[in-house]
Short mmCIF file of C-alpha atoms and ligand atoms in Angstrom, two decimals:
data_model
loop_
_atom_site.label_atom_id
_atom_site.label_comp_id
_atom_site.label_asym_id
_atom_site.label_seq_id
_atom_site.Cartn_x
_atom_site.Cartn_y
_atom_site.Cartn_z
CA UNK A 1 114.89 80.92 88.51
CA UNK A 2 115.98 83.29 91.22
CA UNK A 3 113.83 82.98 94.47
CA UNK A 4 114.34 84.38 97.79
CA UNK A 5 111.28 83.48 99.48
CA UNK A 6 109.59 80.19 99.46
CA UNK A 7 106.04 79.71 101.02
CA UNK A 8 105.11 76.07 102.46
CA UNK A 9 101.47 75.54 102.41
CA UNK A 10 100.49 72.69 105.01
CA UNK A 11 102.84 72.03 107.81
CA UNK A 12 102.22 68.47 108.48
CA UNK A 13 104.62 65.19 108.00
CA UNK A 14 105.82 66.68 104.57
CA UNK A 15 105.36 70.31 104.82
CA UNK A 16 107.18 70.84 107.90
CA UNK A 17 110.23 68.70 106.98
CA UNK A 18 110.32 70.48 103.71
CA UNK A 19 109.92 73.98 105.19
CA UNK A 20 112.93 73.15 107.53
CA UNK A 21 115.31 71.68 104.64
CA UNK A 22 114.96 75.12 102.63
CA UNK A 23 115.37 76.92 105.78
CA UNK A 24 118.58 75.19 106.72
CA UNK A 25 119.79 76.24 103.28
CA UNK A 26 119.24 79.87 104.48
CA UNK A 27 116.35 80.57 102.24
CA UNK A 28 113.63 82.61 103.82
CA UNK A 29 110.51 80.15 104.44
CA UNK A 30 107.06 81.29 105.34
CA UNK A 31 105.15 78.21 106.27
CA UNK A 32 101.35 78.49 106.23
CA UNK A 33 99.05 76.32 108.21
CA UNK A 34 95.09 76.73 109.27
CA UNK A 35 95.88 75.43 112.79
CA UNK A 36 96.62 77.99 115.45
CA UNK A 37 98.33 75.55 117.47
CA UNK A 38 100.62 74.18 114.70
CA UNK A 39 101.60 77.89 114.13
CA UNK A 40 102.17 78.60 117.63
CA UNK A 41 104.07 75.48 118.19
CA UNK A 42 106.63 76.08 115.40
CA UNK A 43 107.14 79.99 116.09
CA UNK A 44 108.30 78.69 119.51
CA UNK A 45 110.88 76.33 117.78
CA UNK A 46 108.97 73.15 118.41
CA UNK A 47 107.39 70.66 116.37
CA UNK A 48 103.88 68.99 116.47
CA UNK A 49 104.90 65.78 114.53
CA UNK A 50 107.19 62.85 115.49
CA UNK A 51 110.00 62.48 112.99
CA UNK A 52 113.76 62.15 113.78
CA UNK A 53 115.91 65.38 113.32
CA UNK A 54 113.02 67.79 112.36
CA UNK A 55 112.94 69.13 116.07
CA UNK A 56 116.62 70.43 115.82
CA UNK A 57 116.24 71.69 112.47
CA UNK A 58 113.17 73.54 113.13
CA UNK A 59 114.41 75.17 116.35
CA UNK A 60 117.44 76.27 114.37
CA UNK A 61 115.44 77.52 111.73
CA UNK A 62 113.11 79.39 113.80
CA UNK A 63 116.02 80.98 116.17
CA UNK A 64 118.00 82.06 112.92
CA UNK A 65 114.88 83.88 111.49
CA UNK A 66 114.54 81.49 108.13
CA UNK A 67 111.30 79.93 109.08
CA UNK A 68 108.40 81.99 110.15
CA UNK A 69 104.91 80.12 110.65
CA UNK A 70 101.64 82.33 109.55
CA UNK A 71 97.61 81.50 109.26
CA UNK A 72 97.62 82.91 105.85
CA UNK A 73 99.80 83.41 102.92
CA UNK A 74 102.24 86.40 101.99
CA UNK A 75 103.99 87.12 99.07
CA UNK A 76 106.80 84.89 98.17
CA UNK A 77 108.42 83.49 94.73
CA UNK A 78 107.58 79.99 95.38
CA UNK A 79 104.40 78.26 96.96
CA UNK A 80 104.54 74.73 97.74
CA UNK A 81 101.42 73.16 98.45
CA UNK A 82 101.61 70.15 100.88
CA UNK A 83 98.13 69.84 102.39
CA UNK A 84 96.11 66.59 102.95
CA UNK A 85 94.12 64.80 100.28
CA UNK A 86 91.80 62.23 102.04
CA UNK A 87 89.02 60.26 100.28
CA UNK A 88 85.42 60.76 101.02
CA UNK A 89 83.96 57.69 102.75
CA UNK A 90 82.17 55.39 100.65
CA UNK A 91 78.54 55.60 100.55
CA UNK A 92 78.22 51.88 101.05
CA UNK A 93 80.16 48.82 100.73
CA UNK A 94 80.03 48.65 96.76
CA UNK A 95 80.68 52.27 96.33
CA UNK A 96 84.06 53.70 95.76
CA UNK A 97 85.76 56.27 97.78
CA UNK A 98 86.08 59.64 96.10
CA UNK A 99 89.29 61.95 96.63
CA UNK A 100 88.57 65.29 98.65
CA UNK A 101 90.26 67.82 96.99
CA UNK A 102 88.91 70.46 99.44
CA UNK A 103 92.17 71.30 101.01
CA UNK A 104 94.01 71.73 97.82
CA UNK A 105 91.08 74.12 96.78
CA UNK A 106 91.08 76.52 99.74
CA UNK A 107 94.95 76.57 99.59
CA UNK A 108 94.69 77.47 96.04
CA UNK A 109 92.36 80.38 96.92
CA UNK A 110 94.46 81.52 99.50
CA UNK A 111 97.47 81.69 97.45
CA UNK A 112 95.79 83.20 94.55
CA UNK A 113 95.42 86.53 97.09
CA UNK A 114 99.01 86.91 97.15
CA UNK A 115 100.38 85.79 93.59
CA UNK A 116 102.27 88.24 91.40
CA UNK A 117 103.90 87.75 87.70
CA UNK A 118 106.61 85.32 87.81
CA UNK A 119 105.61 83.02 90.79
CA UNK A 120 105.75 79.21 90.83
CA UNK A 121 103.32 77.10 92.63
CA UNK A 122 104.11 73.42 93.29
CA UNK A 123 101.51 70.97 94.40
CA UNK A 124 103.07 68.02 96.56
CA UNK A 125 99.67 66.52 97.56
CA UNK A 126 98.83 63.26 96.43
CA UNK A 127 96.25 63.83 94.24
CA UNK A 128 94.34 61.97 91.48
CA UNK A 129 95.02 62.43 87.64
CA UNK A 130 94.26 66.00 86.59
CA UNK A 131 94.30 67.60 90.04
CA UNK A 132 97.16 70.18 89.14
CA UNK A 133 95.38 71.47 85.91
CA UNK A 134 92.39 71.72 88.21
CA UNK A 135 94.74 73.80 90.64
CA UNK A 136 95.73 76.14 87.98
CA UNK A 137 92.07 76.61 86.76
CA UNK A 138 91.23 77.42 90.72
CA UNK A 139 93.95 80.00 90.71
CA UNK A 140 92.92 81.54 87.64
CA UNK A 141 89.15 82.00 88.68
CA UNK A 142 90.48 83.88 91.48
CA UNK A 143 93.06 85.97 89.26
CA UNK A 144 91.99 87.02 86.09
CA UNK A 145 94.41 89.71 85.86
CA UNK A 146 97.22 86.90 85.57
CA UNK A 147 97.76 84.32 82.95
CA UNK A 148 98.07 80.45 83.71
CA UNK A 149 99.66 77.45 81.86
CA UNK A 150 96.45 75.52 81.36
CA UNK A 151 95.35 78.43 78.98
CA UNK A 152 98.77 80.35 78.11
CA UNK A 153 101.16 77.56 78.24
CA UNK A 154 105.00 78.59 78.08
CA UNK A 155 103.89 82.12 77.91
CA UNK A 156 101.83 82.26 81.28
CA UNK A 157 102.61 84.91 83.86
CA UNK A 158 102.68 82.00 86.69
CA UNK A 159 104.55 78.77 86.67
CA UNK A 160 102.72 75.36 87.87
CA UNK A 161 104.19 71.84 88.21
CA UNK A 162 103.00 68.92 90.10
CA UNK A 163 106.34 67.39 92.32
CA UNK A 164 105.20 64.33 94.48
CA UNK A 165 107.18 63.64 97.66
CA UNK A 166 108.25 59.71 98.20
CA UNK A 167 109.84 59.92 101.72
CA UNK A 168 109.37 57.15 104.07
CA UNK A 169 108.07 58.15 107.63
CA UNK A 170 110.88 57.79 110.17
CA UNK A 171 113.54 58.49 107.53
CA UNK A 172 112.06 61.60 106.07
CA UNK A 173 115.12 64.01 106.38
CA UNK A 174 117.47 61.39 104.71
CA UNK A 175 115.02 60.67 101.89
CA UNK A 176 114.28 64.29 101.18
CA UNK A 177 117.77 64.87 100.28
CA UNK A 178 118.63 61.60 98.77
CA UNK A 179 115.58 60.44 96.81
CA UNK A 180 115.29 60.93 92.92
CA UNK A 181 112.56 63.36 92.45
CA UNK A 182 109.94 63.75 89.57
CA UNK A 183 109.17 66.99 88.52
CA UNK A 184 105.93 67.47 86.52
CA UNK A 185 105.96 71.04 85.22
CA UNK A 186 102.81 72.09 83.33
CA UNK A 187 105.19 73.11 80.62
CA UNK A 188 109.20 73.02 80.26
CA UNK A 189 109.79 76.43 81.96
CA UNK A 190 107.52 75.35 84.82
CA UNK A 191 109.92 71.98 85.13
CA UNK A 192 112.92 74.00 85.00
CA UNK A 193 112.22 76.57 87.53
CA UNK A 194 110.79 73.63 89.91
CA UNK A 195 114.56 71.87 89.53
CA UNK A 196 116.40 75.00 90.68
CA UNK A 197 113.90 75.15 93.49
CA UNK A 198 114.65 71.45 95.03
CA UNK A 199 118.21 71.33 93.98
CA UNK A 200 118.50 73.66 97.08
CA UNK A 201 118.68 70.68 99.21
CA UNK A 202 118.38 67.60 96.86
CA UNK A 203 121.12 65.57 96.02
CA UNK A 204 119.10 62.66 94.13
CA UNK A 205 118.43 63.26 90.43
CA UNK A 206 115.24 65.43 89.17
CA UNK A 207 113.36 63.67 86.49
CA UNK A 208 111.41 65.78 84.28
CA UNK A 209 107.81 64.97 82.70
CA UNK A 210 104.20 66.36 82.58
CA UNK A 211 102.00 67.01 85.68
CA UNK A 212 99.56 64.16 84.79
CA UNK A 213 102.27 61.66 84.72
CA UNK A 214 104.03 62.91 87.72
CA UNK A 215 100.38 62.44 89.57
CA UNK A 216 100.04 59.19 88.00
CA UNK A 217 103.53 58.31 89.10
CA UNK A 218 102.92 58.73 92.59
CA UNK A 219 99.73 56.77 92.83
CA UNK A 220 101.53 54.00 90.72
CA UNK A 221 104.02 53.74 93.43
CA UNK A 222 102.04 53.23 96.19
CA UNK A 223 99.57 51.21 94.23
CA UNK A 224 102.32 48.80 93.01
CA UNK A 225 103.43 48.24 96.83
CA UNK A 226 99.62 47.73 97.85
CA UNK A 227 99.29 44.95 95.13
CA UNK A 228 102.45 43.53 96.09
CA UNK A 229 101.48 43.33 99.90
CA UNK A 230 98.13 41.85 98.87
CA UNK A 231 99.67 39.02 97.11
CA UNK A 232 101.64 38.23 100.33
CA UNK A 233 98.68 38.59 102.38
CA UNK A 234 96.62 36.13 100.11
CA UNK A 235 99.30 33.68 100.40
CA UNK A 236 99.31 33.83 103.79
CA UNK A 237 95.59 32.96 104.06
CA UNK A 238 96.22 30.04 101.53
CA UNK A 239 99.06 28.76 103.48
CA UNK A 240 97.20 28.88 106.63
CA UNK A 241 94.65 26.48 105.32
CA UNK A 242 97.58 24.32 103.77
CA UNK A 243 99.12 24.25 106.98
CA UNK A 244 102.21 25.78 105.25
CA UNK A 245 104.69 28.36 107.06
CA UNK A 246 103.97 30.99 104.76
CA UNK A 247 107.18 33.21 105.65
CA UNK A 248 109.68 29.92 105.07
CA UNK A 249 107.68 29.74 101.71
CA UNK A 250 108.26 33.42 101.13
CA UNK A 251 112.00 33.20 101.73
CA UNK A 252 112.42 30.22 99.59
CA UNK A 253 110.48 31.33 96.79
CA UNK A 254 112.77 34.56 97.09
CA UNK A 255 115.70 32.70 96.25
CA UNK A 256 114.69 32.57 92.81
CA UNK A 257 116.75 35.37 91.17
CA UNK A 258 113.47 37.32 89.76
CA UNK A 259 110.99 36.73 92.45
CA UNK A 260 110.66 39.27 95.29
CA UNK A 261 107.55 38.93 97.63
CA UNK A 262 106.59 41.29 100.13
CA UNK A 263 105.63 40.54 103.83
CA UNK A 264 102.24 39.57 104.84
CA UNK A 265 100.83 41.24 107.95
CA UNK A 266 97.35 41.86 109.74
CA UNK A 267 96.57 44.62 106.78
CA UNK A 268 97.89 47.87 105.26
CA UNK A 269 98.14 51.05 107.17
CA UNK A 270 99.10 54.57 107.16
CA UNK A 271 98.01 57.19 105.15
CA UNK A 272 99.59 56.59 101.90
CA UNK A 273 99.54 52.73 100.66
CA UNK A 274 96.02 52.36 101.97
CA UNK A 275 94.82 55.25 100.40
CA UNK A 276 96.44 56.34 96.79
CA UNK A 277 95.19 53.24 95.10
CA UNK A 278 91.58 54.71 95.50
CA UNK A 279 92.72 57.86 93.60
CA UNK A 280 93.47 55.40 90.56
CA UNK A 281 90.23 53.16 91.05
CA UNK A 282 87.77 56.37 91.50
CA UNK A 283 89.14 57.53 88.26
CA UNK A 284 89.28 54.46 86.18
CA UNK A 285 86.67 52.07 87.95
CA UNK A 286 86.17 49.66 85.15
CA UNK A 287 89.91 49.29 84.38
CA UNK A 288 91.18 48.89 87.90
CA UNK A 289 90.44 45.39 88.40
CA UNK A 290 93.79 44.01 90.12
CA UNK A 291 94.17 47.17 92.17
CA UNK A 292 90.59 47.21 93.43
CA UNK A 293 91.11 43.70 94.38
CA UNK A 294 94.18 44.26 96.06
CA UNK A 295 92.73 46.85 98.04
CA UNK A 296 90.05 44.46 99.18
CA UNK A 297 92.61 41.68 100.16
CA UNK A 298 94.42 44.14 102.18
CA UNK A 299 91.58 45.76 103.87
CA UNK A 300 89.91 42.34 104.58
CA UNK A 301 93.06 40.67 106.33
CA UNK A 302 92.10 42.56 110.08
CA UNK A 303 88.92 40.52 109.83
CA UNK A 304 90.46 37.22 108.94
CA UNK A 305 92.85 37.87 112.01
CA UNK A 306 89.70 38.55 114.09
CA UNK A 307 88.50 35.30 112.95
CA UNK A 308 91.76 33.34 113.87
CA UNK A 309 91.70 35.07 117.49
CA UNK A 310 88.06 33.87 118.07
CA UNK A 311 88.82 30.31 116.91
CA UNK A 312 91.90 30.48 119.18
CA UNK A 313 89.48 31.58 122.09
CA UNK A 314 87.55 28.29 121.46
CA UNK A 315 90.69 26.27 121.60
CA UNK A 316 91.55 27.73 125.05
CA UNK A 317 88.18 27.14 126.37
CA UNK A 318 88.06 23.54 124.90
CA UNK A 319 91.47 22.96 126.79
CA UNK A 320 90.44 24.16 129.95
CA UNK A 321 86.95 23.07 130.50
CA UNK A 322 86.50 25.03 133.90
CA UNK A 323 87.38 28.20 132.18
CA UNK A 324 84.73 30.75 131.23
CA UNK A 325 84.70 32.94 128.04
CA UNK A 326 85.23 36.09 130.25
CA UNK A 327 88.47 34.59 131.75
CA UNK A 328 90.42 34.41 128.88
CA UNK A 329 92.63 36.80 128.22
CA UNK A 330 94.05 37.96 124.70
CA UNK A 331 97.46 40.33 124.52
CA UNK A 332 97.74 42.47 121.52
CA UNK A 333 101.36 43.11 120.76
CA UNK A 334 101.49 46.34 118.83
CA UNK A 335 99.17 49.05 117.95
CA UNK A 336 101.09 51.37 115.28
CA UNK A 337 100.93 50.92 111.56
CA UNK A 338 104.22 49.55 111.28
CA UNK A 339 107.30 48.83 113.26
CA UNK A 340 109.20 51.11 115.80
CA UNK A 341 107.04 54.18 115.24
CA UNK A 342 104.40 55.65 117.72
CA UNK A 343 101.74 56.35 114.77
CA UNK A 344 98.49 54.72 115.59
CA UNK A 345 96.60 56.27 112.73
CA UNK A 346 94.88 53.92 110.01
CA UNK A 347 96.62 51.15 111.80
CA UNK A 348 95.02 47.42 111.23
CA UNK A 349 96.94 46.55 114.50
CA UNK A 350 95.22 49.30 116.41
CA UNK A 351 91.65 48.33 114.34
CA UNK A 352 91.92 44.76 115.30
CA UNK A 353 92.30 45.70 119.20
CA UNK A 354 89.37 47.83 118.76
CA UNK A 355 87.13 45.41 117.15
CA UNK A 356 88.12 42.81 119.56
CA UNK A 357 87.24 44.93 122.54
CA UNK A 358 83.98 46.06 121.03
CA UNK A 359 83.10 42.25 121.07
CA UNK A 360 83.04 42.36 124.74
CA UNK A 361 83.80 38.38 124.75
CA UNK A 362 87.20 38.44 127.06
CA UNK A 363 89.55 40.60 128.47
CA UNK A 364 92.33 42.49 126.05
CA UNK A 365 95.47 43.79 126.90
CA UNK A 366 97.74 46.02 124.83
CA UNK A 367 101.58 46.31 124.35
CA UNK A 368 102.92 49.09 122.56
CA UNK A 369 106.27 50.11 123.65
CA UNK A 370 106.20 53.49 121.78
CA UNK A 371 103.50 55.10 123.69
CA UNK A 372 102.82 55.97 127.43
CA UNK A 373 98.92 56.13 126.79
CA UNK A 374 96.08 54.81 124.82
CA UNK A 375 94.29 57.20 122.56
CA UNK A 376 90.77 57.58 123.05
CA UNK A 377 89.95 55.56 119.72
CA UNK A 378 90.63 52.51 121.75
CA UNK A 379 87.91 51.35 124.23
CA UNK A 380 88.66 51.81 127.94
CA UNK A 381 88.30 48.35 128.72
CA UNK A 382 91.72 47.71 126.82
CA UNK A 383 94.59 47.89 129.47
CA UNK A 384 97.98 48.98 128.36
CA UNK A 385 100.71 46.65 129.80
CA UNK A 386 104.20 45.97 129.74
CA UNK A 387 105.57 42.79 127.74
CA UNK A 388 106.19 40.46 130.83
CA UNK A 389 102.60 41.42 132.01
CA UNK A 390 101.12 40.56 128.63
CA UNK A 391 102.87 37.27 128.54
CA UNK A 392 102.14 36.45 132.23
CA UNK A 393 98.39 37.40 132.14
CA UNK A 394 97.25 36.33 128.89
CA UNK A 395 96.12 32.89 127.29
CA UNK A 396 96.71 34.20 123.72
CA UNK A 397 99.39 36.46 122.53
CA UNK A 398 98.57 38.17 119.04
CA UNK A 399 101.61 39.52 117.30
CA UNK A 400 100.42 42.52 115.22
CA UNK A 401 103.53 44.92 114.73
CA UNK A 402 107.02 43.63 114.50
CA UNK A 403 108.53 46.01 116.90
CA UNK A 404 112.09 45.40 117.62
CA UNK A 405 111.21 44.72 121.34
CA UNK A 406 109.08 42.10 120.27
CA UNK A 407 111.73 40.36 117.82
CA UNK A 408 113.81 39.70 120.86
CA UNK A 409 111.53 37.28 122.58
CA UNK A 410 112.02 33.54 122.35
CA UNK A 411 109.61 30.93 121.74
CA UNK A 412 110.64 29.89 125.30
CA UNK A 413 109.25 33.16 126.94
CA UNK A 414 106.11 32.41 125.32
CA UNK A 415 105.60 28.76 125.87
CA UNK A 416 102.64 28.87 128.18
CA UNK A 417 100.54 31.13 125.59
CA UNK A 418 98.85 30.12 122.49
CA UNK A 419 100.17 32.36 119.57
CA UNK A 420 98.89 33.99 116.52
CA UNK A 421 101.65 35.94 114.69
CA UNK A 422 100.73 37.90 111.91
CA UNK A 423 104.05 39.14 111.37
CA UNK A 424 105.86 35.75 111.38
CA UNK A 425 108.88 36.77 113.90
CA UNK A 426 107.53 34.12 116.68
CA UNK A 427 107.25 31.17 114.50
N1 SAJ B 501 103.57 46.52 105.03
C1 SAJ B 501 103.35 45.12 104.91
N2 SAJ B 501 104.11 44.36 104.25
C2 SAJ B 501 105.25 44.78 103.64
C3 SAJ B 501 105.44 46.05 103.47
C4 SAJ B 501 104.53 47.18 104.29
O1 SAJ B 501 102.33 44.58 105.59
O2 SAJ B 501 106.09 44.07 102.97
C5 SAJ B 501 102.51 47.35 105.48
C6 SAJ B 501 103.03 48.09 106.72
O3 SAJ B 501 103.03 47.41 107.95
C7 SAJ B 501 102.07 49.23 106.79
C8 SAJ B 501 101.74 49.58 105.22
O4 SAJ B 501 101.99 48.29 104.51
O5 SAJ B 501 101.06 49.03 107.44
C9 SAJ B 501 102.55 50.73 104.55
O6 SAJ B 501 103.84 50.74 105.12
P1 SAJ B 501 105.08 51.07 104.06
O7 SAJ B 501 106.20 51.08 104.86
O8 SAJ B 501 104.84 50.13 103.07
O9 SAJ B 501 104.81 52.66 103.74
P2 SAJ B 501 104.40 53.98 104.42
O10 SAJ B 501 103.08 54.16 104.27
O11 SAJ B 501 105.33 54.43 105.41
O12 SAJ B 501 105.15 54.99 103.28
C10 SAJ B 501 104.82 54.85 101.71
C11 SAJ B 501 106.14 54.65 100.89
N3 SAJ B 501 105.83 54.18 99.50
C12 SAJ B 501 106.50 53.26 98.85
O13 SAJ B 501 107.09 52.35 99.22
C13 SAJ B 501 106.04 52.85 97.38
C14 SAJ B 501 106.71 56.01 100.88
O14 SAJ B 501 107.96 56.02 100.22
C15 SAJ B 501 106.00 57.11 100.34
O15 SAJ B 501 106.81 58.55 100.56
C16 SAJ B 501 104.72 56.97 101.18
O16 SAJ B 501 104.06 56.01 101.41
C17 SAJ B 501 103.84 58.47 101.00
O17 SAJ B 501 104.02 59.36 101.61
O18 SAJ B 501 103.21 58.10 100.18
#
């Protein structure tokens, strides 16, 4: 497929780096986003996300004229849709969250306005099985003058594929280039055209399948990790009751050549692992027993940590009879959803700190070396402090995120504090 102009719809954590990659290969890229702030930031050669290397790439791409951001799609040869697919919150604690495809629907409608015969539309957003066929139907609804693969197969005017991203936040540029890629064309021609597009910058292999398998593959990868982490989290709860060091246990079990247990923590955060399994569960609720249980185990872990903190507070009070509960200080080490990043969204560490503060039983300090100010989602009563202030002023130190800065602390530094270590770096 010969293509000159590529349009990326949705300039977030996946869309913007992808746009920058194509532009760095001297392809004309039109980036589209509904946020005026995002458009203005990018067209000024700046970025609105935190991701290494992207700032320089975007600056060069904009200065050299290869990347242009717009509020509405313009004609292009290839459209890559990378918009969010959140889930609709569950109605009650027994109902299953349902995927929200509103953004894909509106992106399809706006792309449909500028589609021409021969164009390729690729969906990259994490999606439930069947979303690509649904997108094809939405496009067809808007453009009865064109034919689409769900009705016309290989003879369709428009090619459509599902090609999920699998990059790790913090290492997006390298993984975009090096990772193998799944190419789920609705027909073989759709897959072939997509491979030619991605081979512009991808060094990894491109493996073709149909769109439904590609959708399921993305959900499977993240659900597999969620289930594995749930196993580690469940072990940590069992071991706590049995007075066994779970990290020593896992290290020992992992010496077995066919065992590879992941690490327990305060819960599973981020925008992918804790979300994507729901797309399988909502499609097949009766058959997703293990995947659903894993979600419950991981979602339940923050509450278990809160209970541990409450019982540590009781210990502090019984060891210091003159202390009142409001004199007890708890320091939460780390707020982000994983180590060495500043992203606090969907973070179990931030959630635990928030819940603890809302209980209003004692003073809460927070240490987060990757931010300068606490976000508004954390109650005002929480104070952001340095590592040494947290150690000196608190009775209880709760390790929530294994940031490098915390790994350097020795047992001696923490000898006067009661420790709850959800990551196993101080034990
Ligand atoms: N976590 C644990 N224990 C572990 C590993 C992770 O508790 O042993 C926790 C982390 O602390 C974090 C959460 O899991 O709260 C998710 O972190 P992560 O590093 O596992 O994954 P993400 O969300 O940053 O990125 C994942 C990746 N998927 C897989 O590894 C299968 C990435 O490759 C995907 O592209 C990304 O989701 C996505 O966009 O879907």
